[in-house]
mmCIF file with all atom_site columns, C-alpha atoms in Angstrom:
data_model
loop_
_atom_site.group_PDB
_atom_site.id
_atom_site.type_symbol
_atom_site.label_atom_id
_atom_site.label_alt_id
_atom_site.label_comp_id
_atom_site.label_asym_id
_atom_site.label_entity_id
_atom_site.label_seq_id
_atom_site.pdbx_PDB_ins_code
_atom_site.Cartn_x
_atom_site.Cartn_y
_atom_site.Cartn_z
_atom_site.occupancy
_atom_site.B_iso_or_equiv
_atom_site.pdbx_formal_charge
_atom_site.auth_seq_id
_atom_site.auth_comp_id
_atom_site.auth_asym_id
_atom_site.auth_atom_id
_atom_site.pdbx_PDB_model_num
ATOM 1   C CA . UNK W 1 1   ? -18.318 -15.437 16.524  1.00 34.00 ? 1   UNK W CA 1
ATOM 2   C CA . UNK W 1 2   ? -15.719 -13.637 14.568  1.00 41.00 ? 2   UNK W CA 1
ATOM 3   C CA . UNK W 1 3   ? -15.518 -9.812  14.428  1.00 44.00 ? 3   UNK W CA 1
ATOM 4   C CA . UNK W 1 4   ? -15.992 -9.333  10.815  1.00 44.00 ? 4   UNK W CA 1
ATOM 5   C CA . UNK W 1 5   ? -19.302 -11.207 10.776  1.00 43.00 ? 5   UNK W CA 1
ATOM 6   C CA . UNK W 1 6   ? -20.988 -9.075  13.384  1.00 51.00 ? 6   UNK W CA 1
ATOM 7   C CA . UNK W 1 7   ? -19.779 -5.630  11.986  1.00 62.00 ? 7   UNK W CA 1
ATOM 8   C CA . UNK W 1 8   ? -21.068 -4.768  8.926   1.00 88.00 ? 8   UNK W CA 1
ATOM 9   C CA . UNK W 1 9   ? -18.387 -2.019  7.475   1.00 96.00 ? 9   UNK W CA 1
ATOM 10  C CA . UNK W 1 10  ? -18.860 -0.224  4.255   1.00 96.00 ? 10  UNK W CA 1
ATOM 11  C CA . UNK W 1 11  ? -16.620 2.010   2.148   1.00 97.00 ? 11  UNK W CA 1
ATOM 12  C CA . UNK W 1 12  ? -17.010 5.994   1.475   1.00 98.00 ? 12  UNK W CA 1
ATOM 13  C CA . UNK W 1 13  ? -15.380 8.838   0.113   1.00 97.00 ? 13  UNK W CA 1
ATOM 14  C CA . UNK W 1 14  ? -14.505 11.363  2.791   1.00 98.00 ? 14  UNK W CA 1
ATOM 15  C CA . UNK W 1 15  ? -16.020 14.808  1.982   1.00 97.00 ? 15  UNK W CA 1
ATOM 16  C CA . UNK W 1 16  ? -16.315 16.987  5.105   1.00 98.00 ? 16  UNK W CA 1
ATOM 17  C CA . UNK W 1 17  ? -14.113 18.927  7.634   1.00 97.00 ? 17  UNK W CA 1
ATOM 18  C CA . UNK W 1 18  ? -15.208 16.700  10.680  1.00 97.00 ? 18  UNK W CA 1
ATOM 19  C CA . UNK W 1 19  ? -14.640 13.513  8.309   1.00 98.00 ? 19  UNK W CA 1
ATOM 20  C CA . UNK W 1 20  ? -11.004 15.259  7.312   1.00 98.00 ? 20  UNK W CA 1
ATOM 21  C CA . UNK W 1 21  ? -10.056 15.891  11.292  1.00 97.00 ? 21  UNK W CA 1
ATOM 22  C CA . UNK W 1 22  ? -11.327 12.268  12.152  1.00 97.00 ? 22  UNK W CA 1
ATOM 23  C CA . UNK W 1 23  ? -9.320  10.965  9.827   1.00 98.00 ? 23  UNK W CA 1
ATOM 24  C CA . UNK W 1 24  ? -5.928  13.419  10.772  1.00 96.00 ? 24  UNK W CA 1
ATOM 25  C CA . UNK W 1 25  ? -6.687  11.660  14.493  1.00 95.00 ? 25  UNK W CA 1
ATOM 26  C CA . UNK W 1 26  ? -6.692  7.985   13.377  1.00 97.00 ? 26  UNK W CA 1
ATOM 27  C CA . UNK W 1 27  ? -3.300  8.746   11.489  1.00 96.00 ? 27  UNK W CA 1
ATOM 28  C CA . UNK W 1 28  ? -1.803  10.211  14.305  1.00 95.00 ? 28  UNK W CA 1
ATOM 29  C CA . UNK W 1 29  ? -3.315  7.222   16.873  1.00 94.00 ? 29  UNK W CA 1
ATOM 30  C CA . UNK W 1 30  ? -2.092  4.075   14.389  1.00 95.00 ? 30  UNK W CA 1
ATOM 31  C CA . UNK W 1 31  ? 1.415   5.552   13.939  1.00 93.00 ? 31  UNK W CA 1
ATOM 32  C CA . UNK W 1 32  ? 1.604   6.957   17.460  1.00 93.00 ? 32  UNK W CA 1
ATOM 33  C CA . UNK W 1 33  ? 3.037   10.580  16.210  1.00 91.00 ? 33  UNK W CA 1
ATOM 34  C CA . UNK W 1 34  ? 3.186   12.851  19.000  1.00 84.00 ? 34  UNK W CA 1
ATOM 35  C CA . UNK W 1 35  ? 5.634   15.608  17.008  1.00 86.00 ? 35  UNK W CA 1
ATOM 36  C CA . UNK W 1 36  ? 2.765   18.312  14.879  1.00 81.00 ? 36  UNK W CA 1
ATOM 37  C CA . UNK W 1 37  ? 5.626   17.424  12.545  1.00 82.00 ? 37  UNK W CA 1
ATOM 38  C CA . UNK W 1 38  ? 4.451   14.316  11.593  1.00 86.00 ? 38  UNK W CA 1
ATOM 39  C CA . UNK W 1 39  ? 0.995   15.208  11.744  1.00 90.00 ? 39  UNK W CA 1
ATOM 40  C CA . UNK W 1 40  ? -1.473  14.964  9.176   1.00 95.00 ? 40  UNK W CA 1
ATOM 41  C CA . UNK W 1 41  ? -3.411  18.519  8.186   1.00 96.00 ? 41  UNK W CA 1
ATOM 42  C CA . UNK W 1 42  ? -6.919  18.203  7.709   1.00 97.00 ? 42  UNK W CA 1
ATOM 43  C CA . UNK W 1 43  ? -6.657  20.955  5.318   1.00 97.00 ? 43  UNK W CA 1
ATOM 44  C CA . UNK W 1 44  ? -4.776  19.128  3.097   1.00 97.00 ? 44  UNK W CA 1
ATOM 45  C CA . UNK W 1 45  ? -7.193  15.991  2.565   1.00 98.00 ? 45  UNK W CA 1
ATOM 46  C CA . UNK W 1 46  ? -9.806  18.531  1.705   1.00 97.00 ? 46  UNK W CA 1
ATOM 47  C CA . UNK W 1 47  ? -8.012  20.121  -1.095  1.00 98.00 ? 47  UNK W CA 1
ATOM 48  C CA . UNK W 1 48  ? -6.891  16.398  -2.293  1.00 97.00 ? 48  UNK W CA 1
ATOM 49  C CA . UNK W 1 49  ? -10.621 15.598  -2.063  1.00 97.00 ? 49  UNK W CA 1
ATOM 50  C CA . UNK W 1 50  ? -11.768 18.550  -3.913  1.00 96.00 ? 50  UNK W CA 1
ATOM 51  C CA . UNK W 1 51  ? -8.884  17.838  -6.788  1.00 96.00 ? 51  UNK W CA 1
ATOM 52  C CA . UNK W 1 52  ? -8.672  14.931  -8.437  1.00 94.00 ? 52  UNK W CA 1
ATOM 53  C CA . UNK W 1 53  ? -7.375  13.007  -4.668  1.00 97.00 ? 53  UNK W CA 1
ATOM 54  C CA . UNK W 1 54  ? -8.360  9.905   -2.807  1.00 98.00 ? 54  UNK W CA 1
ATOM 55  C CA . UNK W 1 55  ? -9.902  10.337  0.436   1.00 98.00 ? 55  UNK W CA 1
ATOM 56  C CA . UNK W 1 56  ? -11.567 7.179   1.563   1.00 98.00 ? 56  UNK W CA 1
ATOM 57  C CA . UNK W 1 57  ? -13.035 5.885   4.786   1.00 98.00 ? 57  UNK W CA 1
ATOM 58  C CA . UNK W 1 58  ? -13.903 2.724   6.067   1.00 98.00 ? 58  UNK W CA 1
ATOM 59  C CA . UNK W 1 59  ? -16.941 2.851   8.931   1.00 98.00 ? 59  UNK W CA 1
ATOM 60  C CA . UNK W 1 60  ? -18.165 0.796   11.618  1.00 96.00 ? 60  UNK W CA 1
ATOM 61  C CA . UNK W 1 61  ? -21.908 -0.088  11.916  1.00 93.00 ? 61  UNK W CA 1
ATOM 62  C CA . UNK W 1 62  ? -21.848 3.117   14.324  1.00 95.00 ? 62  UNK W CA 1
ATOM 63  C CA . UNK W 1 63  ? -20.799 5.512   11.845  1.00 96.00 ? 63  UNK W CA 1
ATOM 64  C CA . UNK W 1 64  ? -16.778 5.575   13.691  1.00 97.00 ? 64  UNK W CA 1
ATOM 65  C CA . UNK W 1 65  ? -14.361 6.045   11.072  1.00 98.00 ? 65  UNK W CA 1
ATOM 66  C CA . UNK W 1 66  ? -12.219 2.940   11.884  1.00 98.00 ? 66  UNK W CA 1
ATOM 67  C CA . UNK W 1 67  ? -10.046 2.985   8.549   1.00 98.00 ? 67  UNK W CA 1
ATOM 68  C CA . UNK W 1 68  ? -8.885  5.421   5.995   1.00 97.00 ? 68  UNK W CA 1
ATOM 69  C CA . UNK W 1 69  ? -6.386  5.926   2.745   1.00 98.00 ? 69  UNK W CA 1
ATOM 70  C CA . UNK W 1 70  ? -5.640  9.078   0.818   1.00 98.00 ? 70  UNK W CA 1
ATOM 71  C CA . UNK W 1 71  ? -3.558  9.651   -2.529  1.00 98.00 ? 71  UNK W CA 1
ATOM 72  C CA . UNK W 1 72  ? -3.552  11.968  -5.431  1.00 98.00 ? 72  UNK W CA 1
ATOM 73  C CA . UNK W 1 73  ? -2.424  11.997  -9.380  1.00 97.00 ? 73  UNK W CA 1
ATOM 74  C CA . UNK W 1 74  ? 1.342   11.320  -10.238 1.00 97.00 ? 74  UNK W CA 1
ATOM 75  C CA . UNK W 1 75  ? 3.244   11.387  -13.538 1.00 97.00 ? 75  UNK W CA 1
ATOM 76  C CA . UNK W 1 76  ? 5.474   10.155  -15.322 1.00 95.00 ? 76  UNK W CA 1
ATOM 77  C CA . UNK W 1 77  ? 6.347   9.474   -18.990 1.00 94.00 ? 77  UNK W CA 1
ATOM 78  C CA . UNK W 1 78  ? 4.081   6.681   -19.220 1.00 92.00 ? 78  UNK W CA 1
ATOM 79  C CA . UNK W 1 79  ? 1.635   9.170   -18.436 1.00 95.00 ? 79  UNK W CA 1
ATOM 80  C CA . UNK W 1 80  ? -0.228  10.044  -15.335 1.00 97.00 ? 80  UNK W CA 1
ATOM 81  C CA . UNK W 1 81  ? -1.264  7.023   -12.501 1.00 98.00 ? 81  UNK W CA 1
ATOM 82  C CA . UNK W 1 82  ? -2.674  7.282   -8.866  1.00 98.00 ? 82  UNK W CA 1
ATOM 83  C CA . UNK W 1 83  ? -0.235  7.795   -6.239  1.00 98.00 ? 83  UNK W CA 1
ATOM 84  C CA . UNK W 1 84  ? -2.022  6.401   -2.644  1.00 98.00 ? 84  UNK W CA 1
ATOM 85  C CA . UNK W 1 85  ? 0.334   8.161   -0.004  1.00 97.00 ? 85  UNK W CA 1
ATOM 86  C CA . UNK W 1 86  ? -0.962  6.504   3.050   1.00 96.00 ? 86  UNK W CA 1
ATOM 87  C CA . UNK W 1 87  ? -3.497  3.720   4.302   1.00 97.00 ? 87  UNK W CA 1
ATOM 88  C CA . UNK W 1 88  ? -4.195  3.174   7.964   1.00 97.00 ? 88  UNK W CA 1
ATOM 89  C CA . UNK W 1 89  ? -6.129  1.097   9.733   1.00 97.00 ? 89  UNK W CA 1
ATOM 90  C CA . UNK W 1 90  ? -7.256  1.311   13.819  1.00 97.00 ? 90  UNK W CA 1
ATOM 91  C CA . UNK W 1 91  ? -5.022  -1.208  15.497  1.00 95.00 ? 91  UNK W CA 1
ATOM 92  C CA . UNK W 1 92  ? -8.821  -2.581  17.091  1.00 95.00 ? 92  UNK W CA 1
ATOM 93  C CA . UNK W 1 93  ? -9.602  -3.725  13.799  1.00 95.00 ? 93  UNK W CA 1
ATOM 94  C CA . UNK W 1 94  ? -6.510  -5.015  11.818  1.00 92.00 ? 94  UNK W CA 1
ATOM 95  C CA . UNK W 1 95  ? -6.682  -7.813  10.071  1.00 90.00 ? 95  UNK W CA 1
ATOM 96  C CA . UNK W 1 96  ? -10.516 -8.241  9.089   1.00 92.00 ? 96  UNK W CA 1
ATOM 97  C CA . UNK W 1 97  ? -9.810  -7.307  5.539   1.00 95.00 ? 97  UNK W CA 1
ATOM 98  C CA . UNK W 1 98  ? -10.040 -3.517  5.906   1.00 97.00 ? 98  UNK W CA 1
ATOM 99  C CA . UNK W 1 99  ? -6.793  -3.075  4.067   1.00 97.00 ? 99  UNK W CA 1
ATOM 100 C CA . UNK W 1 100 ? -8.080  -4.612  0.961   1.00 96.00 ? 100 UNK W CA 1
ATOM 101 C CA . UNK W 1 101 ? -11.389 -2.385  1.020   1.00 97.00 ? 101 UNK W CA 1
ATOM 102 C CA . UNK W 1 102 ? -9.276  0.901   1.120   1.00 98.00 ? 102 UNK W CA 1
ATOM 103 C CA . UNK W 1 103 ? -7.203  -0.045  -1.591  1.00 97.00 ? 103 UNK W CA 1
ATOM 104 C CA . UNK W 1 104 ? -10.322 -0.870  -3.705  1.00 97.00 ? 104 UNK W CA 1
ATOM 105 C CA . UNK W 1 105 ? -12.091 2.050   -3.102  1.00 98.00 ? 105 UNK W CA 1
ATOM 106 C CA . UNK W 1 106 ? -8.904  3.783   -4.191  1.00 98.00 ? 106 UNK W CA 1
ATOM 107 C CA . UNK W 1 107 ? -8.819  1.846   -7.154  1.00 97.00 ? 107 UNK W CA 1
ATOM 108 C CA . UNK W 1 108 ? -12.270 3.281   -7.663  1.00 97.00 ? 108 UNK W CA 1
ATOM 109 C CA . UNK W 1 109 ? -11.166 6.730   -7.502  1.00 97.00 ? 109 UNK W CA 1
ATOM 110 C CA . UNK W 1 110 ? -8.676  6.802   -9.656  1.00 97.00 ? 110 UNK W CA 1
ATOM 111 C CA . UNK W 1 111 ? -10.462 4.516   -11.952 1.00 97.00 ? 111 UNK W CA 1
ATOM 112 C CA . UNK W 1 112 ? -13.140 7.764   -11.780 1.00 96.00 ? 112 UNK W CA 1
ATOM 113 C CA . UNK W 1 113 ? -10.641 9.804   -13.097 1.00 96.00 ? 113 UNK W CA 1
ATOM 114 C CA . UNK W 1 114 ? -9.032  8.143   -15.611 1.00 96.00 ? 114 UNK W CA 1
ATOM 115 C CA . UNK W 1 115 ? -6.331  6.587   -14.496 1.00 97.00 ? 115 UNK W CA 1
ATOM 116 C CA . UNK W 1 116 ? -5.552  3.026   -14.763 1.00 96.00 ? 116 UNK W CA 1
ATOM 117 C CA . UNK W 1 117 ? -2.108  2.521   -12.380 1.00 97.00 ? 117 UNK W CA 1
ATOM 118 C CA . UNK W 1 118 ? -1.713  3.004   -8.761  1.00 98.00 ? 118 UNK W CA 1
ATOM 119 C CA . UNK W 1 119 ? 1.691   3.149   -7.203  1.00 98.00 ? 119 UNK W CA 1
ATOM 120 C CA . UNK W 1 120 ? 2.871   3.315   -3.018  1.00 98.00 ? 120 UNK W CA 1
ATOM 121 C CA . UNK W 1 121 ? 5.572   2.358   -1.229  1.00 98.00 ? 121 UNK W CA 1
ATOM 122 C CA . UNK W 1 122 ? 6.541   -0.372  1.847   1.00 98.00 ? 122 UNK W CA 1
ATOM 123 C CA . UNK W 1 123 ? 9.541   -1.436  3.912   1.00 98.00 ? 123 UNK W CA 1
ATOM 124 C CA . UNK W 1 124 ? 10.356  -4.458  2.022   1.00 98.00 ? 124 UNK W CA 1
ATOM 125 C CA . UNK W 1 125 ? 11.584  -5.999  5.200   1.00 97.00 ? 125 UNK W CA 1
ATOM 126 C CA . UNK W 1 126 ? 7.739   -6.559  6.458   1.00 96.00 ? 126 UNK W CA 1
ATOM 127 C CA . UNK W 1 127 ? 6.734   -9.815  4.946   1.00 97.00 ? 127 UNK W CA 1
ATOM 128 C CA . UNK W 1 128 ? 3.149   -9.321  6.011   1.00 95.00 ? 128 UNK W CA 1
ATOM 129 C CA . UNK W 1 129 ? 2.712   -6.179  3.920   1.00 96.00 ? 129 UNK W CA 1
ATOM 130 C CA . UNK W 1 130 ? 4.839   -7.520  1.020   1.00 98.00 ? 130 UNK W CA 1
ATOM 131 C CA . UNK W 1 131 ? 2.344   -10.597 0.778   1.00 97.00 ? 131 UNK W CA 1
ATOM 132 C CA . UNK W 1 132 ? -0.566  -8.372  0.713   1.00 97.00 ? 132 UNK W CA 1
ATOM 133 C CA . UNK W 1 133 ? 0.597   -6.196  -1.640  1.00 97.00 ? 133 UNK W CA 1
ATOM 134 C CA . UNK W 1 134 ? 1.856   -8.768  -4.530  1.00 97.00 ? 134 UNK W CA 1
ATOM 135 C CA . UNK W 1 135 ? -0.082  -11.489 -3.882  1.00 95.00 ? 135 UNK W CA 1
ATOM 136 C CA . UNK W 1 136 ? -3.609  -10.764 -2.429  1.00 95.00 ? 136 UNK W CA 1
ATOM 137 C CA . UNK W 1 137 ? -3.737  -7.357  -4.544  1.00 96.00 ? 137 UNK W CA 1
ATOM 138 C CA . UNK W 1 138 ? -1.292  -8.579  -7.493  1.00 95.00 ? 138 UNK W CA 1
ATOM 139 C CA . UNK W 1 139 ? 0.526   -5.228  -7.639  1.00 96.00 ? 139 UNK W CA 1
ATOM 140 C CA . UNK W 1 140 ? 4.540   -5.848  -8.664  1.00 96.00 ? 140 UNK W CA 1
ATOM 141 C CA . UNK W 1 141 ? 7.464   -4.096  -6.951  1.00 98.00 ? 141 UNK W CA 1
ATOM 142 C CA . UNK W 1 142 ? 9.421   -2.558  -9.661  1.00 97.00 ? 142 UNK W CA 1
ATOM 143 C CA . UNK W 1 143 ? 11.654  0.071   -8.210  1.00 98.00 ? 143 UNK W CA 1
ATOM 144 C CA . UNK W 1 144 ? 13.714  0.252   -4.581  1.00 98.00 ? 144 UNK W CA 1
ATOM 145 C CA . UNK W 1 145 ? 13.802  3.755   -2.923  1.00 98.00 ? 145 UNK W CA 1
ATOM 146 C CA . UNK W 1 146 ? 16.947  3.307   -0.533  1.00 97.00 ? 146 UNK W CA 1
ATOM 147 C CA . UNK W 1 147 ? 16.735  5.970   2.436   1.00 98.00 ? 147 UNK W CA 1
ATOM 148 C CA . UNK W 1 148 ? 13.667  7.105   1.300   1.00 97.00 ? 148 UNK W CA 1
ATOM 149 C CA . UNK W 1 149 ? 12.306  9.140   4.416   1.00 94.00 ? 149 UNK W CA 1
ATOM 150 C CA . UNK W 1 150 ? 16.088  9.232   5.632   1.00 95.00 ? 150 UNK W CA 1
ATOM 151 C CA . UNK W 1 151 ? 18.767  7.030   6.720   1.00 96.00 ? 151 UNK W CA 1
ATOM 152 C CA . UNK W 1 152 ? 17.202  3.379   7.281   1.00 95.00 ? 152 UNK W CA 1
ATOM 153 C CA . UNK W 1 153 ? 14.252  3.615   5.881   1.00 97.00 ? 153 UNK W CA 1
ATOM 154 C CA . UNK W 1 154 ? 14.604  2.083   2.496   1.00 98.00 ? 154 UNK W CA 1
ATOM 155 C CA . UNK W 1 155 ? 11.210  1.740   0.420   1.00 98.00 ? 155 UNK W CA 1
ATOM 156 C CA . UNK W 1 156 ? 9.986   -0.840  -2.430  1.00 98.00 ? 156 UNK W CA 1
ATOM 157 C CA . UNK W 1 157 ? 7.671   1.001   -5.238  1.00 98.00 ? 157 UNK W CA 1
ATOM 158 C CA . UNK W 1 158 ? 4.942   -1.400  -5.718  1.00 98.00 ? 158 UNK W CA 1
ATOM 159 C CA . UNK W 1 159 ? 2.812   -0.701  -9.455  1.00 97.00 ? 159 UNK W CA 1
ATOM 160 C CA . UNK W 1 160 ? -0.870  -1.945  -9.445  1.00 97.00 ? 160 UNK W CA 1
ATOM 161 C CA . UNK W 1 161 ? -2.234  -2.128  -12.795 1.00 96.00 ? 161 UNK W CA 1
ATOM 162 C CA . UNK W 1 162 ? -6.163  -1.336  -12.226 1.00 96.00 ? 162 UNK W CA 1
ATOM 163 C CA . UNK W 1 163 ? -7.683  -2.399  -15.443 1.00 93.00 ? 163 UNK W CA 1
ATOM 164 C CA . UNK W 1 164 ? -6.455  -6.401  -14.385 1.00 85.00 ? 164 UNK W CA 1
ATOM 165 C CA . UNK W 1 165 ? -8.136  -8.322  -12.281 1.00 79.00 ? 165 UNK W CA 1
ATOM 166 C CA . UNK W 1 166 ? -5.547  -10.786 -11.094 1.00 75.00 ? 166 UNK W CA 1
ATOM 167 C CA . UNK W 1 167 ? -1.686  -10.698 -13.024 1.00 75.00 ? 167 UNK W CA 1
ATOM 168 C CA . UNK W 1 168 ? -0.762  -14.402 -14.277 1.00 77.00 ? 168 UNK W CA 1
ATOM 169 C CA . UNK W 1 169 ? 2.574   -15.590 -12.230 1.00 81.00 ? 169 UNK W CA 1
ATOM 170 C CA . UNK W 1 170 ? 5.283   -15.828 -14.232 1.00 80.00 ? 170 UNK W CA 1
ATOM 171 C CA . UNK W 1 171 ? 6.141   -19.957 -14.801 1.00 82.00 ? 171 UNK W CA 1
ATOM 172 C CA . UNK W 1 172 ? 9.847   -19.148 -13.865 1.00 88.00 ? 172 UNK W CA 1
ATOM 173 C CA . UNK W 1 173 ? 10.758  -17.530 -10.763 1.00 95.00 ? 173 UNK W CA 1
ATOM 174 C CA . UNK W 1 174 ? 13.788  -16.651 -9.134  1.00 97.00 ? 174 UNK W CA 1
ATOM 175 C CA . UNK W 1 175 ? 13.492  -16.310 -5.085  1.00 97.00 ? 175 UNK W CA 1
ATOM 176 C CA . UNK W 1 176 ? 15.019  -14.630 -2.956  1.00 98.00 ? 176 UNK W CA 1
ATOM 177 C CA . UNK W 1 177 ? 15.190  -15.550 0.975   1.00 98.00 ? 177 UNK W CA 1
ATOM 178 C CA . UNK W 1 178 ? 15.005  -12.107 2.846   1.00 97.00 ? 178 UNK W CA 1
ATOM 179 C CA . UNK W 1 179 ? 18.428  -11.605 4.056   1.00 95.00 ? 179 UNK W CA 1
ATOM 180 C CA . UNK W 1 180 ? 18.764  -10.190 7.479   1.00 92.00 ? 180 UNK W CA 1
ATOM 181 C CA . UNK W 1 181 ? 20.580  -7.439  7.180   1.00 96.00 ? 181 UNK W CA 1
ATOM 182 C CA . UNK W 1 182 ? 18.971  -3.955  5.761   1.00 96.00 ? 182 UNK W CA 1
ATOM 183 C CA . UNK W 1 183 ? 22.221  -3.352  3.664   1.00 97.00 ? 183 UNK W CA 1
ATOM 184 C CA . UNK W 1 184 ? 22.009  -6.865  2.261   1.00 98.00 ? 184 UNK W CA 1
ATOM 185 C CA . UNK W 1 185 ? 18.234  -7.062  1.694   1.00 98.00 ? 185 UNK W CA 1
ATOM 186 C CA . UNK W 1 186 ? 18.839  -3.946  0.110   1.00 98.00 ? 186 UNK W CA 1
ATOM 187 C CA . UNK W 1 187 ? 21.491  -4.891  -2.721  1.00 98.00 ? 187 UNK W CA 1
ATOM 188 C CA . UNK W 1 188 ? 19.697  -8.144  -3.457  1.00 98.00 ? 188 UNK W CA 1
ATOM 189 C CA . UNK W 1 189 ? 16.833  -6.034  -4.426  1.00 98.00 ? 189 UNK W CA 1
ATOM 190 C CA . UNK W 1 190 ? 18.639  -3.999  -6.144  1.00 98.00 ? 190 UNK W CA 1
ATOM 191 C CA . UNK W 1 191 ? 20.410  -6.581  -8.043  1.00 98.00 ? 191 UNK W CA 1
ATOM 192 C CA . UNK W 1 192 ? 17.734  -8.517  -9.250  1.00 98.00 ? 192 UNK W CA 1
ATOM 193 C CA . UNK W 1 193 ? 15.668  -5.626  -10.221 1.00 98.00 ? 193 UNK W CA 1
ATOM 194 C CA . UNK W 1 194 ? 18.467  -4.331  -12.605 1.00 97.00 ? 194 UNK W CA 1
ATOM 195 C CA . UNK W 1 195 ? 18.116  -7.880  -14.350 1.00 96.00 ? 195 UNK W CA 1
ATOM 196 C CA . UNK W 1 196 ? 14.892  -6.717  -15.399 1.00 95.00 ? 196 UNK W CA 1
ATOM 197 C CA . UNK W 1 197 ? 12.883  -8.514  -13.011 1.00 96.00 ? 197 UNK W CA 1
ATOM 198 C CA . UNK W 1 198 ? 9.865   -7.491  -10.338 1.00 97.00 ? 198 UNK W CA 1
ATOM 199 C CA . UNK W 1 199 ? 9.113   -8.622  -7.292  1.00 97.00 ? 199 UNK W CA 1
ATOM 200 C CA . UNK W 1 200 ? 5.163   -10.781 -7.879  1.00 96.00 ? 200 UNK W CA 1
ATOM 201 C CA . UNK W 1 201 ? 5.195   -13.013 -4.754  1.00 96.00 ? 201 UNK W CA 1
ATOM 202 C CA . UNK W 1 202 ? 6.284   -12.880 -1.258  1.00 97.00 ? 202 UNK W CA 1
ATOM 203 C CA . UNK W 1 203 ? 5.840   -15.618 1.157   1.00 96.00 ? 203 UNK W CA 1
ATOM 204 C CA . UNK W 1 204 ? 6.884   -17.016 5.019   1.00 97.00 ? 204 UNK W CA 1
ATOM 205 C CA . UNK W 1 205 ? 8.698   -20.153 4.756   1.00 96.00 ? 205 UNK W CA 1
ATOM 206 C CA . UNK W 1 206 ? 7.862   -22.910 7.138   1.00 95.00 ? 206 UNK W CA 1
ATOM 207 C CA . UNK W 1 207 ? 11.397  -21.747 9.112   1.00 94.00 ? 207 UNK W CA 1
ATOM 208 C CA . UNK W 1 208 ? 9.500   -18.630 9.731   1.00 92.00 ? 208 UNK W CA 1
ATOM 209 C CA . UNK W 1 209 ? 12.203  -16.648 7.197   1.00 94.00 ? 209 UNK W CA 1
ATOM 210 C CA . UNK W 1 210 ? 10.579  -14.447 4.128   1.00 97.00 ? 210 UNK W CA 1
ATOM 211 C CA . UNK W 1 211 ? 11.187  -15.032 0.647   1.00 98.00 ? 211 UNK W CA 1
ATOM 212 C CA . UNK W 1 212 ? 10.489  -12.961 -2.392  1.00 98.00 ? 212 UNK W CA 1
ATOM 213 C CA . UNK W 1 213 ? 10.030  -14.173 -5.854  1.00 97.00 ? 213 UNK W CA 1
ATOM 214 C CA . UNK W 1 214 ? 10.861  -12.754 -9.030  1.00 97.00 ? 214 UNK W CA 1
ATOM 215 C CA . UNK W 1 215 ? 9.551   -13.060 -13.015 1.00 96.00 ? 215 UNK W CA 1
ATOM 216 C CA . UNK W 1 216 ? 10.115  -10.826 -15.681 1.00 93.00 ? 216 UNK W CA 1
ATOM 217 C CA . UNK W 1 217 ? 8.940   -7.507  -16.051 1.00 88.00 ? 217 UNK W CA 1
ATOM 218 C CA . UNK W 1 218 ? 7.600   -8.228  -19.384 1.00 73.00 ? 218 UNK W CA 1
ATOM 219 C CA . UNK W 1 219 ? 5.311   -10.983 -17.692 1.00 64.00 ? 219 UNK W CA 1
ATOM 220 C CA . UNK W 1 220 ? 4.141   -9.500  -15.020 1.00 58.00 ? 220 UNK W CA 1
#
C-alpha cells in the first residue's frame, strides 16, 4: 500500500513556540546545517507569524510536524506580493505531494492578506524543482539572480499569480536544453529572458537531459 494512502496529513498555520522550534529542527535536519550560522531562529517565525508572515506546517496522523514553509510581504512597484523564503520537507516523506500542500496553504495566507502574487527562488539547474514549480503549480520564472547566496549559486525568480487557477501555455515556445555548464545555463537564461520571454515549462527528455521552454511574458 502506498504511504500517502495510509497517512492522512493535513495543513496548519504554525502559532506556538514549540511549533516555531520544531520547525527551526526540521530546517536544520533536511539541509543538514551544522554551522548556528545557517540556522533558523525560532524567534523569527514567531514575529513573521504574528505580522502579516507565512508559517505553515504539514502533520502526520501523530501530530509530528513532517513539513513546513515560511514567507512574508515583499514590494515592489507593482505593489506588494508574498515572498515564501523557504519550504522543506522531511527527507522520510518526499515526494507524496507535501510540497504542493505547503505552497497552497501559503497561497492561502497571503490570499488572507491581500495579496494576490507569490514569488521564491530555485537553482535552475534542478529539473525536478523547475517542473514543479512551472508546471504542476503554473508559476513563471521571470528574473535570474546570478550568485545569489555567493559565488555558484545562481537563482531563477519564479512569479505565481494566486488569483489563476492554471496559466494557459503559450502556443509558441522556444526550448531550451539545459546546458551543462553553470556559466552557460546561466547566459542562456539570461538571454532569452531579455527577449521578453519566461520560463512556463520544464521537462526531462527521454535522453535523461532537461529542457526549459519559453512563451511570452505577455502570455503567460
Amino acid at each position: 500500500m502506498n504511504r500517502i494512502s495510509e497517512v492522512s496529513f493535513r495543513a496548519v498555520s504554525l502559532t506556538t513556540a514549540s511549533r516555531f522550534a520544531e520547525a527551526s529542527e526540521l530546517y536544520r535536519a533536511v539541509f543538514g546545517y551544522l554551522d548556528p550560522a545557517y540556522g533558523l531562529n525560532p524567534r523569527l517565525l514567531g514575529a513573521l507569524a504574528s505580522n502579516g508572515g507565512s508559517v505553515v506546517g504539514i502533520l502526520d496522523g501523530t501530530d509530528k510536524l513532517v513539513a513546513f514553509a515560511y514567507g512574508f510581504c515583499g514590494t515592489d512597484r507593482r505593489g506588494f506580493y508574498h515572498y515564501s523564503q523557504s519550504a522543506v520537507v522531511a527527507a522520510d516523506q518526499q515526494g507524496h505531494g507535501l510540497g504542493r500542500m505547503l505552497k497552497h496553504a501559503q497561497r492561502e495566507v497571503a490570499l488572507s492578506h491581500g495579496m494576490s502574487r507569490m514569488r521564491w527562488t530555485y537553482d535552475p539547474a534542478q529539473v525536478r524543482n523547475a517542473h514543479f514549480n512551472l508546471d504542476v503549480l503554473g508559476a513563471r520564472a521571470r528574473w535570474f539572480a546570478p550568485d545569489m547566496y555567493g559565488p555558484g549559486t545562481d537563482r531563477v525568480i519564479v512569479e505565481w499569480d494566486l488569483t489563476r487557477e492554471r496559466p494557459a501555455v503559450p502556443d509558441t515556445l522556444t526550448e531550451l536544453v539545459m546546458p551543462t555548464e553553470p556559466a552557460e545555463l546561466r547566459s542562456s537564461f539570461e538571454g532569452l529572458l531579455a527577449q521578453g520571454l519566461v520560463a512556463v515549462s520544464c521537462r526531462r527528455l527521454p535522453d535523461g537531459r532537461g529542457a526549459y521552454y519559453f512563451g511570452p511574458a505577455a502570455d503567460a
